[in-house]
């Protein structure tokens, strides 16, 4: 049922004295809390699982993304601090700032929705942060590792767009997710570009493995 319609029906029932104040409050809380469902069982399907409601799915998503982006912000800031390739270090700072503000904005939205900060960066995220902050790993190798890990830029942000498209009640998060996806696409696309540019001369200069083998014979 359309949420707006349901709201009017409940209000009408209350005004007409069909339901009492307690039932009215309970119905309102249910509407506020649950919102739209998109699953046959009344749940909200997203990311291959069913949440109790759209709100639950949003809170879970915001919490995980908030934690991941905060870690990403620290990881890129640490990389920028040890970066030896002059032409990328300011770009790395921009990505670090993007990641950090995504974390701040999503934390704020999470708290606005009554959610709690529960998620942590996760072992893989922390490991990657340590790797990116290592001054002994060349920037070219970090770029290659990042592109391998994240994969195609458009594919990487597709789940964000898909999730945003599912949201029917929380329009504030829905719109924010579109901007978030654009930022992520820009960051990942830029890394792919600099990765190709900075790794190209090395590859051209180094003999192909077969040639090197022949030369060594
Ligand atoms: Fe990110």
mmCIF file with all atom_site columns, N, CA, C and O in Angstrom, residues 52 80 106 109 166 182 209:
data_model
loop_
_atom_site.group_PDB
_atom_site.id
_atom_site.type_symbol
_atom_site.label_atom_id
_atom_site.label_alt_id
_atom_site.label_comp_id
_atom_site.label_asym_id
_atom_site.label_entity_id
_atom_site.label_seq_id
_atom_site.pdbx_PDB_ins_code
_atom_site.Cartn_x
_atom_site.Cartn_y
_atom_site.Cartn_z
_atom_site.occupancy
_atom_site.B_iso_or_equiv
_atom_site.pdbx_formal_charge
_atom_site.auth_seq_id
_atom_site.auth_comp_id
_atom_site.auth_asym_id
_atom_site.auth_atom_id
_atom_site.pdbx_PDB_model_num
ATOM 1  N N  . UNK A 1 52  ? 14.377 -6.021  7.700   1.00 0.00 ? 52  UNK A N  1
ATOM 2  C CA . UNK A 1 52  ? 13.020 -5.851  8.226   1.00 0.00 ? 52  UNK A CA 1
ATOM 3  C C  . UNK A 1 52  ? 12.305 -4.698  7.529   1.00 0.00 ? 52  UNK A C  1
ATOM 4  O O  . UNK A 1 52  ? 11.096 -4.715  7.351   1.00 0.00 ? 52  UNK A O  1
ATOM 5  N N  . UNK A 1 80  ? 49.359 9.319   0.735   1.00 0.00 ? 80  UNK A N  1
ATOM 6  C CA . UNK A 1 80  ? 49.802 10.649  0.279   1.00 0.00 ? 80  UNK A CA 1
ATOM 7  C C  . UNK A 1 80  ? 51.038 11.091  1.064   1.00 0.00 ? 80  UNK A C  1
ATOM 8  O O  . UNK A 1 80  ? 51.956 11.689  0.503   1.00 0.00 ? 80  UNK A O  1
ATOM 9  N N  . UNK A 1 106 ? 27.877 10.414  6.205   1.00 0.00 ? 106 UNK A N  1
ATOM 10 C CA . UNK A 1 106 ? 27.075 9.203   6.428   1.00 0.00 ? 106 UNK A CA 1
ATOM 11 C C  . UNK A 1 106 ? 26.900 8.919   7.925   1.00 0.00 ? 106 UNK A C  1
ATOM 12 O O  . UNK A 1 106 ? 25.868 8.398   8.334   1.00 0.00 ? 106 UNK A O  1
ATOM 13 N N  . UNK A 1 109 ? 24.081 11.175  8.930   1.00 0.00 ? 109 UNK A N  1
ATOM 14 C CA . UNK A 1 109 ? 22.787 10.644  8.456   1.00 0.00 ? 109 UNK A CA 1
ATOM 15 C C  . UNK A 1 109 ? 22.370 9.425   9.288   1.00 0.00 ? 109 UNK A C  1
ATOM 16 O O  . UNK A 1 109 ? 21.201 9.283   9.636   1.00 0.00 ? 109 UNK A O  1
ATOM 17 N N  . UNK A 1 166 ? 16.456 1.531   -5.131  1.00 0.00 ? 166 UNK A N  1
ATOM 18 C CA . UNK A 1 166 ? 15.474 0.791   -4.335  1.00 0.00 ? 166 UNK A CA 1
ATOM 19 C C  . UNK A 1 166 ? 14.778 1.672   -3.296  1.00 0.00 ? 166 UNK A C  1
ATOM 20 O O  . UNK A 1 166 ? 13.683 1.347   -2.837  1.00 0.00 ? 166 UNK A O  1
ATOM 21 N N  . UNK A 1 182 ? 29.089 9.187   -7.613  1.00 0.00 ? 182 UNK A N  1
ATOM 22 C CA . UNK A 1 182 ? 29.846 10.029  -8.561  1.00 0.00 ? 182 UNK A CA 1
ATOM 23 C C  . UNK A 1 182 ? 31.258 10.286  -8.051  1.00 0.00 ? 182 UNK A C  1
ATOM 24 O O  . UNK A 1 182 ? 32.221 10.260  -8.821  1.00 0.00 ? 182 UNK A O  1
ATOM 25 N N  . UNK A 1 209 ? 58.701 -10.951 -20.684 1.00 0.00 ? 209 UNK A N  1
ATOM 26 C CA . UNK A 1 209 ? 59.324 -12.089 -20.022 1.00 0.00 ? 209 UNK A CA 1
ATOM 27 C C  . UNK A 1 209 ? 59.966 -13.091 -20.987 1.00 0.00 ? 209 UNK A C  1
ATOM 28 O O  . UNK A 1 209 ? 61.076 -13.561 -20.766 1.00 0.00 ? 209 UNK A O  1
#
